[in-house]
Structures are given as structure tokens and as C-alpha cells.
Amino acid sequence: RLLEDHKKRIALFSALVFVYGLASHPAAFYQFKYLESERGYSAVEIFLLGVLGGIMAIILYASLGQLSDVYGRKPFLISAYVVFFTTCIMFYNTATLWLIPPVWIIFAGTGFGLEILNTTVISECFPTSSRATAQGLATVAYVLGTIIGLLIEGIIYDSDNTHSTAVTIMACLGFICPALAAFIPETYNTHLD
């Protein structure tokens, strides 16, 4: 019934998370290798950045969750996509060493938050009886996007021999996500069955 009753909505969400996986997963996959081999960070320094990014994500998304209950999910989802892909590109391309930690913390924090926001918005846009199926279909689309994203990143890397360039090219595709998110129905202040 989900595909019959909500085919446009499931297609929109599948496209959104597919592009997100395609554009974001190479950056997420190589971020620690990049910090270590390209920027000379130690395992302890990477761990500390991870802890700070996680703390930021918890604080920020608890606050944004409450704000999105008042102002809506879409503005925060769209903003999170823009911030995530902007800081992703900055992280892999900045020449200023002191900028790497704050940019990475924002990049990682918004990445953590996007996982939550995507799940929340997808769940809220479908009737209770079909939410699990909708989430399952979206997860399949996301996983396919991550696999294809890594494959394409590898092809670009083979021709350029730098992950920074390959990841940046892939991350640029992520700016399709805010455009797709603009078509998502707003769920705040509505009755969810």
C-alpha cells in the first residue's frame, strides 16, 4: 500500500537519502585517514576531535529539535544540508591548519544530526502503519548511494590520486539535497497518525 498511496513521497525521500549517501559517504569514510595521513594528526587528537564533534551534535540537535517543533523541520533540514556540505568541502580543502578542528567539528556534528533529522522527517511523513516500510526503503536507497558514492570517488581518485579532490567533487553533488528537501512536506504542528 505504501508504494500505491505515497509513491511520489517515497520517491522524493529515496532520492534525497540516495544523493546524501552518494555525496557524503566518501567524505565520512576518508575523514580520519585524511586527518592522520594528510594533516599529521595522531590517534589521540582524532579521538578528541570526535568527542568534541559528538558533544556538539548532542547539544545542538537537542536544541534544534525543540526549535524545529516551533518553527518546522524543513528549515533546519535544509540548513543542516548546506552547513554539512559546505564544511565538508572546507575541511578537505582548507590550507589554514587552525581552521581544521572547528570546521571538522561542525562537519561531523551536522553529519550526526542529519542522520537523526532524515530519520525523523521520513518517519513523520508517513502513516504509522507504513513508517517502518518507508524507513526500510529509504535505508536501501541510502546504502545504494553510499556504495555508488565510494565507487565513483575511487574512480576519480584513480585519475587524480588525491582523496581531497575526489571527495570535494562528490560533496558538491550534496547541494542537490537542500533543493530536494524543499519539496518535503512540513510535519511540525500537524497531526501524525
mmCIF file of C-alpha atoms in Angstrom, residues 55-131:
data_model
loop_
_atom_site.group_PDB
_atom_site.id
_atom_site.type_symbol
_atom_site.label_atom_id
_atom_site.label_comp_id
_atom_site.label_asym_id
_atom_site.label_seq_id
_atom_site.Cartn_x
_atom_site.Cartn_y
_atom_site.Cartn_z
ATOM 1 C CA ILE A 55 29.212 16.667 22.213
ATOM 2 C CA MET A 56 28.408 19.474 19.793
ATOM 3 C CA ALA A 57 25.960 17.221 17.959
ATOM 4 C CA ILE A 58 24.152 16.248 21.165
ATOM 5 C CA ILE A 59 23.796 19.828 22.385
ATOM 6 C CA LEU A 60 22.998 21.333 19.004
ATOM 7 C CA TYR A 61 20.428 18.774 17.928
ATOM 8 C CA ALA A 62 18.653 18.666 21.270
ATOM 9 C CA SER A 63 18.220 22.426 20.933
ATOM 10 C CA LEU A 64 17.352 22.278 17.247
ATOM 11 C CA GLY A 65 14.834 19.516 17.914
ATOM 12 C CA GLN A 66 12.953 21.819 20.247
ATOM 13 C CA LEU A 67 13.234 24.751 17.825
ATOM 14 C CA SER A 68 12.013 22.612 14.920
ATOM 15 C CA ASP A 69 8.915 21.783 16.982
ATOM 16 C CA VAL A 70 8.146 25.505 16.915
ATOM 17 C CA TYR A 71 9.459 26.650 13.521
ATOM 18 C CA GLY A 72 9.311 23.491 11.437
ATOM 19 C CA ARG A 73 11.597 20.683 10.332
ATOM 20 C CA LYS A 74 12.303 21.825 6.772
ATOM 21 C CA PRO A 75 14.278 24.998 7.548
ATOM 22 C CA PHE A 76 16.576 23.060 9.871
ATOM 23 C CA LEU A 77 16.959 20.123 7.495
ATOM 24 C CA ILE A 78 17.786 22.405 4.566
ATOM 25 C CA SER A 79 20.204 24.436 6.709
ATOM 26 C CA ALA A 80 21.897 21.292 8.029
ATOM 27 C CA TYR A 81 22.496 20.045 4.476
ATOM 28 C CA VAL A 82 24.022 23.375 3.436
ATOM 29 C CA VAL A 83 26.246 23.581 6.533
ATOM 30 C CA PHE A 84 27.280 19.925 6.270
ATOM 31 C CA PHE A 85 28.369 20.024 2.626
ATOM 32 C CA THR A 86 29.953 23.484 2.961
ATOM 33 C CA THR A 87 32.058 22.426 5.941
ATOM 34 C CA CYS A 88 32.860 19.121 4.237
ATOM 35 C CA ILE A 89 34.372 20.973 1.292
ATOM 36 C CA MET A 90 36.151 23.395 3.615
ATOM 37 C CA PHE A 91 37.560 20.536 5.703
ATOM 38 C CA TYR A 92 39.101 18.762 2.726
ATOM 39 C CA ASN A 93 40.417 21.959 1.113
ATOM 40 C CA THR A 94 41.470 24.409 3.796
ATOM 41 C CA ALA A 95 45.113 25.426 3.839
ATOM 42 C CA THR A 96 44.817 27.093 7.241
ATOM 43 C CA LEU A 97 45.705 24.500 9.874
ATOM 44 C CA TRP A 98 43.959 26.227 12.779
ATOM 45 C CA LEU A 99 40.666 26.099 10.851
ATOM 46 C CA ILE A 100 40.657 22.307 10.552
ATOM 47 C CA PRO A 101 39.431 21.466 14.103
ATOM 48 C CA PRO A 102 36.446 23.860 14.220
ATOM 49 C CA VAL A 103 35.468 23.090 10.627
ATOM 50 C CA TRP A 104 35.708 19.343 11.252
ATOM 51 C CA ILE A 105 33.688 19.600 14.485
ATOM 52 C CA ILE A 106 30.898 21.421 12.628
ATOM 53 C CA PHE A 107 31.151 18.988 9.691
ATOM 54 C CA ALA A 108 30.958 15.949 11.984
ATOM 55 C CA GLY A 109 28.283 17.435 14.229
ATOM 56 C CA THR A 110 25.970 18.281 11.349
ATOM 57 C CA GLY A 111 26.617 14.834 9.865
ATOM 58 C CA PHE A 112 25.483 13.185 13.101
ATOM 59 C CA GLY A 113 22.469 15.470 13.199
ATOM 60 C CA LEU A 114 21.487 14.806 9.594
ATOM 61 C CA GLU A 115 21.193 11.112 10.376
ATOM 62 C CA ILE A 116 18.644 11.988 13.075
ATOM 63 C CA LEU A 117 16.839 14.651 11.042
ATOM 64 C CA ASN A 118 16.499 12.437 7.978
ATOM 65 C CA THR A 119 15.081 9.597 10.051
ATOM 66 C CA THR A 120 12.685 11.888 11.909
ATOM 67 C CA VAL A 121 11.349 13.658 8.841
ATOM 68 C CA ILE A 122 10.902 10.436 6.878
ATOM 69 C CA SER A 123 9.050 8.812 9.773
ATOM 70 C CA GLU A 124 6.777 11.790 10.297
ATOM 71 C CA CYS A 125 5.744 11.983 6.645
ATOM 72 C CA PHE A 126 4.122 8.545 6.517
ATOM 73 C CA PRO A 127 1.190 6.967 8.344
ATOM 74 C CA THR A 128 2.085 4.844 11.357
ATOM 75 C CA SER A 129 1.127 1.666 9.518
ATOM 76 C CA SER A 130 3.785 2.228 6.849
ATOM 77 C CA ARG A 131 6.587 4.111 8.634
#
